[in-house]
Coordinates of N, CA and C in Angstrom, one line a residue:
S287 N -19.1 57.9 258.7 CA -19.6 58.6 258.1 C -18.7 60.6 257.9
Y288 N -18.8 61.3 257.1 CA -18.2 62.4 256.9 C -19.3 63.8 256.8
P289 N -19.5 65.2 256.6 CA -20.4 65.8 257.4 C -20.7 66.2 256.2
I290 N -21.0 65.5 254.7 CA -21.8 65.8 253.9 C -22.9 66.3 253.0
S291 N -24.0 66.6 253.7 CA -24.9 66.2 253.5 C -25.7 66.2 251.5
E292 N -26.6 65.9 252.1 CA -27.3 65.7 250.2 C -28.3 65.6 249.9
L293 N -29.1 66.9 249.4 CA -30.3 67.9 249.6 C -30.5 67.6 247.3
G294 N -32.2 67.3 246.6 CA -32.0 67.2 245.6 C -32.5 68.7 244.6
F295 N -32.5 68.8 243.8 CA -32.9 70.2 243.9 C -34.2 70.4 244.1
G296 N -34.7 72.5 244.6 CA -35.1 72.2 245.4 C -35.7 72.4 246.5
D297 N -35.0 70.6 247.3 CA -34.8 70.7 248.4 C -34.1 72.0 249.7
L298 N -33.3 72.4 248.2 CA -32.0 73.8 249.6 C -33.4 74.9 249.7
N299 N -34.6 74.6 249.2 CA -35.3 75.1 250.3 C -36.2 75.1 250.9
L300 N -36.7 73.6 251.6 CA -37.4 73.2 252.1 C -35.9 73.3 253.7
L301 N -35.1 73.2 253.0 CA -33.8 73.0 254.2 C -34.0 74.5 254.9
V302 N -33.8 75.5 253.5 CA -33.6 77.6 254.3 C -35.3 77.5 255.2
E303 N -36.1 77.0 254.4 CA -37.7 77.0 255.7 C -37.6 76.9 256.9
L304 N -37.0 75.3 257.0 CA -36.9 74.4 258.2 C -35.9 74.8 258.9
S305 N -34.4 75.6 259.0 CA -33.9 76.2 259.6 C -34.2 77.9 260.3
T306 N -35.0 78.4 259.1 CA -35.5 80.1 259.2 C -37.0 79.3 260.6
L307 N -37.3 77.7 260.7 CA -38.3 78.5 261.5 C -37.7 78.2 263.0
M308 N -36.4 76.9 262.7 CA -35.9 77.0 264.4 C -34.7 77.9 264.5
K309 N -34.3 78.7 264.0 CA -33.5 80.1 263.4 C -32.3 79.6 264.0
K310 N -32.1 78.5 263.4 CA -31.0 77.6 262.9 C -30.7 76.9 262.2
P311 N -29.2 77.0 261.2 CA -29.3 76.2 260.2 C -29.0 74.7 261.2
L312 N -29.6 73.6 259.8 CA -29.5 72.3 260.4 C -28.8 71.7 260.2
E313 N -28.3 70.2 261.2 CA -27.3 69.8 261.3 C -26.9 69.1 260.0
P314 N -26.0 68.6 258.9 CA -26.2 68.5 258.4 C -25.8 67.2 259.1
V315 N -26.8 66.7 257.5 CA -27.5 65.0 257.4 C -26.6 64.2 256.3
N316 N -25.6 63.8 257.3 CA -24.3 62.6 256.9 C -25.2 61.6 255.5
V317 N -24.0 61.4 254.6 CA -24.9 60.7 253.5 C -22.9 59.5 252.9
C318 N -22.0 60.9 253.4 CA -20.9 60.6 252.8 C -19.9 59.9 253.6
K319 N -19.9 58.8 252.4 CA -19.6 57.3 252.8 C -17.8 57.6 252.6
S320 N -17.4 58.1 251.7 CA -16.1 58.5 251.3 C -15.0 59.5 251.5
K321 N -14.3 58.5 252.3 CA -13.4 59.3 252.8 C -12.4 60.3 252.3
K322 N -12.2 59.5 250.3 CA -11.6 60.3 249.8 C -12.4 61.8 249.1
I323 N -13.8 61.3 248.6 CA -14.5 62.5 248.6 C -14.5 63.9 250.4
Y324 N -14.2 63.0 250.9 CA -14.2 64.1 251.8 C -13.4 65.8 252.1
D325 N -11.7 64.2 251.6 CA -11.3 64.8 252.2 C -10.9 66.0 250.8
L326 N -11.5 66.1 249.8 CA -11.4 66.7 248.9 C -12.3 68.1 248.6
I327 N -13.6 67.9 249.6 CA -14.1 68.4 249.2 C -14.2 69.7 250.8
D328 N -13.5 69.4 251.8 CA -13.4 69.5 253.3 C -12.2 71.1 252.9
P329 N -11.6 70.9 251.8 CA -10.4 72.9 252.6 C -10.9 73.5 251.1
I330 N -12.0 72.7 250.3 CA -12.5 73.6 249.8 C -13.9 74.6 250.3
A331 N -14.0 73.9 250.8 CA -15.5 74.2 252.3 C -14.3 75.3 253.9
K332 N -13.7 75.0 253.6 CA -12.8 75.9 254.7 C -12.3 77.1 254.5
H333 N -11.7 77.1 252.7 CA -11.7 78.7 251.9 C -12.8 79.4 252.6
L334 N -14.4 78.5 251.3 CA -15.6 79.3 252.1 C -15.2 80.1 252.8
E335 N -15.6 79.3 253.7 CA -16.2 79.5 255.4 C -15.1 80.2 255.7
S336 N -13.7 81.3 254.8 CA -12.7 81.2 256.3 C -12.7 83.4 254.8
L337 N -13.4 82.7 253.8 CA -14.3 84.5 252.4 C -15.1 85.0 254.0
N338 N -16.2 84.5 254.7 CA -16.6 85.7 255.5 C -15.9 85.5 257.4
D339 N -15.8 86.0 257.7 CA -15.5 86.3 259.4 C -16.5 85.4 260.1
N340 N -16.5 85.1 261.0 CA -17.1 84.0 262.2 C -18.3 83.1 261.0
Y341 N -17.9 83.2 260.0 CA -18.6 81.2 258.9 C -18.5 80.2 258.9
C342 N -19.3 79.9 259.3 CA -19.4 78.5 259.3 C -19.9 77.0 258.0
R343 N -20.1 75.9 257.8 CA -20.8 75.7 255.8 C -21.8 74.9 256.6
G344 N -22.9 75.6 255.4 CA -23.6 74.6 255.9 C -24.0 73.2 255.3
S345 N -25.6 73.4 254.3 CA -24.9 72.0 253.5 C -24.1 72.3 252.2
I346 N -24.1 71.0 252.2 CA -23.2 70.8 250.8 C -23.8 69.7 249.8
V347 N -23.5 70.3 248.6 CA -24.7 68.9 247.4 C -23.4 69.8 245.8
F348 N -23.9 68.1 245.9 CA -23.9 68.1 244.4 C -24.9 68.4 243.2
S349 N -24.8 69.0 242.7 CA -26.2 69.5 241.7 C -26.2 69.2 240.3
C350 N -26.5 68.2 239.8 CA -26.9 67.4 238.4 C -27.5 68.3 237.3
L351 N -27.9 69.4 236.6 CA -28.5 69.9 235.4 C -28.7 68.3 234.4
I352 N -29.7 67.6 233.9 CA -29.2 66.8 232.4 C -29.1 67.6 231.6
A353 N -28.3 66.5 230.7 CA -28.4 67.8 229.3 C -29.9 67.2 228.7
G354 N -29.8 69.2 228.3 CA -30.8 69.0 227.6 C -32.5 69.9 228.3
Q355 N -31.7 69.9 229.5 CA -33.2 70.3 230.0 C -32.8 71.5 231.3
N356 N -34.1 72.4 231.8 CA -33.3 73.3 231.6 C -34.3 74.0 233.9
I357 N -34.2 74.4 234.1 CA -34.0 75.3 235.8 C -34.9 76.4 235.3
P358 N -35.7 76.3 235.4 CA -37.2 77.7 235.9 C -36.7 79.1 235.6
V359 N -37.1 80.2 235.5 CA -37.0 81.0 236.3 C -37.8 81.1 237.5
H360 N -36.4 81.9 238.8 CA -36.9 81.5 239.6 C -36.2 82.2 240.9
T361 N -36.4 82.7 242.2 CA -35.6 83.0 243.4 C -36.0 81.8 244.5
D362 N -34.6 81.2 245.2 CA -34.3 80.6 245.8 C -35.0 80.4 246.3
Y363 N -35.7 81.5 247.0 CA -36.4 81.7 248.5 C -37.8 81.8 248.8
V364 N -38.9 82.3 249.2 CA -39.9 83.1 249.1 C -40.3 84.0 249.7
Y365 N -39.9 85.1 249.4 CA -39.3 85.7 250.8 C -40.2 86.3 251.8
R366 N -41.4 86.3 252.7 CA -41.5 87.4 253.1 C -41.4 88.1 254.0
K367 N -42.8 88.4 254.2 CA -42.3 90.3 254.9 C -42.2 89.9 256.4
N368 N -41.1 89.5 256.4 CA -41.3 88.3 258.1 C -39.5 89.3 258.2
E369 N -39.2 89.3 259.1 CA -37.7 90.3 259.6 C -37.1 89.1 260.5
S370 N -37.1 87.9 260.2 CA -36.2 87.2 261.4 C -36.0 85.8 260.0
V371 N -36.9 85.5 258.1 CA -36.3 85.3 257.9 C -35.7 86.1 256.7
T372 N -35.1 87.1 257.2 CA -34.5 88.1 255.8 C -33.5 88.3 256.6
N373 N -33.4 88.4 257.7 CA -31.7 88.3 258.3 C -31.8 87.4 258.4
F374 N -32.3 86.2 258.1 CA -31.8 85.1 258.5 C -30.3 84.7 257.2
L375 N -32.3 84.5 255.6 CA -31.7 83.7 254.7 C -30.0 85.4 254.7
D376 N -30.0 86.7 255.0 CA -28.7 87.3 254.3 C -27.9 86.9 255.1
K377 N -27.1 86.4 256.6 CA -26.5 86.0 256.9 C -26.0 84.1 256.4
M378 N -26.7 84.0 255.2 CA -25.4 82.9 254.0 C -25.2 83.1 252.6
H379 N -24.6 82.4 252.9 CA -24.1 82.7 251.4 C -24.3 81.3 250.1
R380 N -24.3 81.6 248.8 CA -24.7 80.3 248.6 C -23.3 80.1 246.9
Y381 N -22.7 79.5 247.2 CA -21.4 79.3 246.4 C -22.1 77.7 245.0
H382 N -21.5 78.8 244.2 CA -21.6 76.8 242.9 C -20.2 77.2 242.8
L383 N -19.6 75.0 242.3 CA -18.0 75.4 242.2 C -18.9 74.7 240.6
V384 N -17.7 74.8 239.7 CA -19.2 74.0 238.4 C -17.6 72.9 238.0
I385 N -18.9 72.0 238.2 CA -17.9 70.4 237.8 C -17.6 69.8 236.3
T386 N -18.3 69.8 236.0 CA -18.2 69.6 234.6 C -19.5 70.3 233.6
T387 N -19.7 70.8 232.7 CA -20.2 71.3 231.9 C -20.2 72.0 230.4
H388 N -20.6 72.5 229.9 CA -20.4 72.7 228.4 C -20.9 74.2 227.9
D389 N -20.2 74.5 226.5 CA -20.2 76.0 226.9 C -21.1 77.1 226.2
D390 N -22.5 75.9 225.8 CA -23.9 75.9 225.8 C -24.7 76.5 226.5
V391 N -24.5 76.1 228.2 CA -24.5 75.7 229.5 C -25.0 77.9 229.7
I392 N -25.6 77.5 230.1 CA -25.8 79.2 230.2 C -26.6 78.9 231.7
F393 N -26.0 80.4 232.8 CA -26.5 80.9 234.6 C -27.1 82.0 233.9
E394 N -28.4 82.6 233.7 CA -29.4 83.9 233.8 C -29.3 84.0 234.8
D395 N -28.9 85.9 235.8 CA -29.1 86.0 236.5 C -29.9 87.1 236.9
G396 N -30.9 87.4 236.8 CA -31.1 89.8 236.0 C -30.7 89.5 235.2
G397 N -31.1 89.0 234.5 CA -30.7 89.5 232.8 C -29.4 89.7 232.1
E398 N -28.6 89.4 233.5 CA -27.0 88.9 232.5 C -26.7 87.4 232.6
K399 N -26.8 86.9 231.2 CA -25.9 86.0 231.2 C -24.7 85.3 230.8
I400 N -24.0 84.0 231.9 CA -23.2 84.1 232.0 C -22.8 82.6 232.0
N401 N -21.5 82.7 231.5 CA -21.1 81.2 230.6 C -20.0 80.4 231.6
M402 N -20.3 80.0 232.7 CA -20.0 79.5 234.2 C -19.0 78.6 233.5
K403 N -16.9 78.7 233.6 CA -16.5 77.6 233.2 C -16.2 76.8 234.7
V404 N -15.8 75.8 233.8 CA -15.1 74.3 234.7 C -14.2 75.2 235.8
G405 N -13.8 74.6 237.3 CA -13.5 74.8 237.8 C -13.2 76.7 238.2
E406 N -14.2 77.8 237.5 CA -15.0 78.6 239.0 C -15.7 78.2 239.4
C407 N -15.3 78.9 240.7 CA -17.1 79.5 241.7 C -17.2 80.4 241.9
W408 N -18.7 80.5 241.8 CA -18.9 81.7 241.7 C -20.0 81.9 242.7
E409 N -20.3 83.1 243.5 CA -21.5 83.3 245.2 C -22.3 83.5 243.8
I410 N -23.7 83.2 244.4 CA -24.8 83.4 243.8 C -25.5 84.1 244.8
N411 N -26.6 85.8 244.9 CA -27.6 86.3 245.3 C -29.0 85.1 245.2
K412 N -29.0 85.0 246.1 CA -30.3 83.6 246.0 C -31.8 84.5 246.2
K413 N -31.4 86.6 246.5 CA -32.0 86.5 245.9 C -33.1 87.7 244.3
N414 N -32.2 87.2 243.8 CA -32.1 87.1 242.6 C -33.0 86.4 241.8
I415 N -33.5 87.1 240.8 CA -34.5 86.1 239.8 C -32.9 85.7 238.6
H416 N -33.2 84.4 239.0 CA -32.4 83.4 238.3 C -32.8 82.2 237.3
A417 N -32.1 82.0 236.1 CA -32.3 80.8 235.3 C -31.7 79.8 234.8
V418 N -31.6 78.4 234.4 CA -30.0 78.2 234.3 C -30.4 77.1 232.5
Y419 N -30.2 77.4 231.7 CA -30.4 76.5 230.8 C -29.6 76.1 230.1
N420 N -29.5 73.9 230.0 CA -29.0 73.6 229.5 C -28.8 72.1 228.2
P421 N -29.0 73.7 226.8 CA -29.6 72.1 225.5 C -28.0 71.7 225.0
S422 N -27.6 71.1 226.2 CA -26.1 71.1 224.7 C -26.3 69.2 225.5
N423 N -25.3 68.3 224.7 CA -25.6 66.7 225.7 C -24.9 66.6 226.4
V424 N -24.5 67.5 227.5 CA -23.2 67.3 228.9 C -24.0 67.3 229.9
D425 N -23.6 67.1 230.5 CA -24.5 66.7 232.2 C -24.0 68.3 233.5
R426 N -24.7 68.5 233.5 CA -24.2 69.9 234.5 C -24.1 70.1 236.1
I427 N -22.7 70.1 236.1 CA -22.8 69.5 237.8 C -21.4 70.4 238.5
H428 N -23.1 70.7 239.5 CA -22.2 71.8 240.4 C -22.4 71.1 241.5
L429 N -20.4 71.6 242.2 CA -20.5 71.6 244.2 C -21.5 73.6 244.7
V430 N -22.0 72.5 245.0 CA -23.1 74.0 245.5 C -22.7 73.9 247.7
I431 N -21.6 75.0 248.0 CA -22.2 74.9 249.4 C -22.5 75.4 249.9
D432 N -23.0 76.1 251.1 CA -23.6 77.4 251.6 C -22.9 77.7 253.2
T433 N -23.2 78.6 253.7 CA -22.1 79.1 255.0 C -23.0 79.9 255.2
F434 N -22.8 79.7 256.3 CA -24.0 80.3 257.2 C -23.0 81.2 258.4
S435 N -23.0 82.7 259.3 CA -23.2 82.9 260.1 C -23.1 82.1 261.5
K436 N -21.9 82.0 262.2 CA -22.0 81.5 263.1 C -23.0 82.0 264.3
D437 N -23.1 82.9 264.2 CA -24.2 83.6 265.2 C -26.0 83.2 264.9
L438 N -26.4 82.0 264.2 CA -27.1 81.1 263.8 C -27.3 80.7 264.3
V439 N -26.2 79.5 264.1 CA -26.3 78.3 265.4 C -26.4 78.5 267.0

């Protein structure tokens, strides 16, 4: 097995909630049995780790928004008036690498409408209110990689 974790949409919230309670990132769930996939993703994850000093990879997920579906307006995490939760989430970065998409797919972030292109990588601010609209006939697939500050481990 290779260290790539897989969680469905919405479960990323649970991962962060559990990590927050434990005050460290959870160990990845090994579900990838393909060395080919691991070898493709590993250099990407290493590069994203290097963008911020002292960061390591957390969850790595393929996220699919089916053609004709939407993700309603939301923030990725419910923020509480808890300093340790805020501190934990502030030491985490979420990146979306676009694998497949369509020109009609729109990511709305704080009122700004973005059409992410295949091959682009976007850092998403988890605190912003955002939504995704896919009126097209093409599934939108992103590789989502979270990185965490090593001082949380």
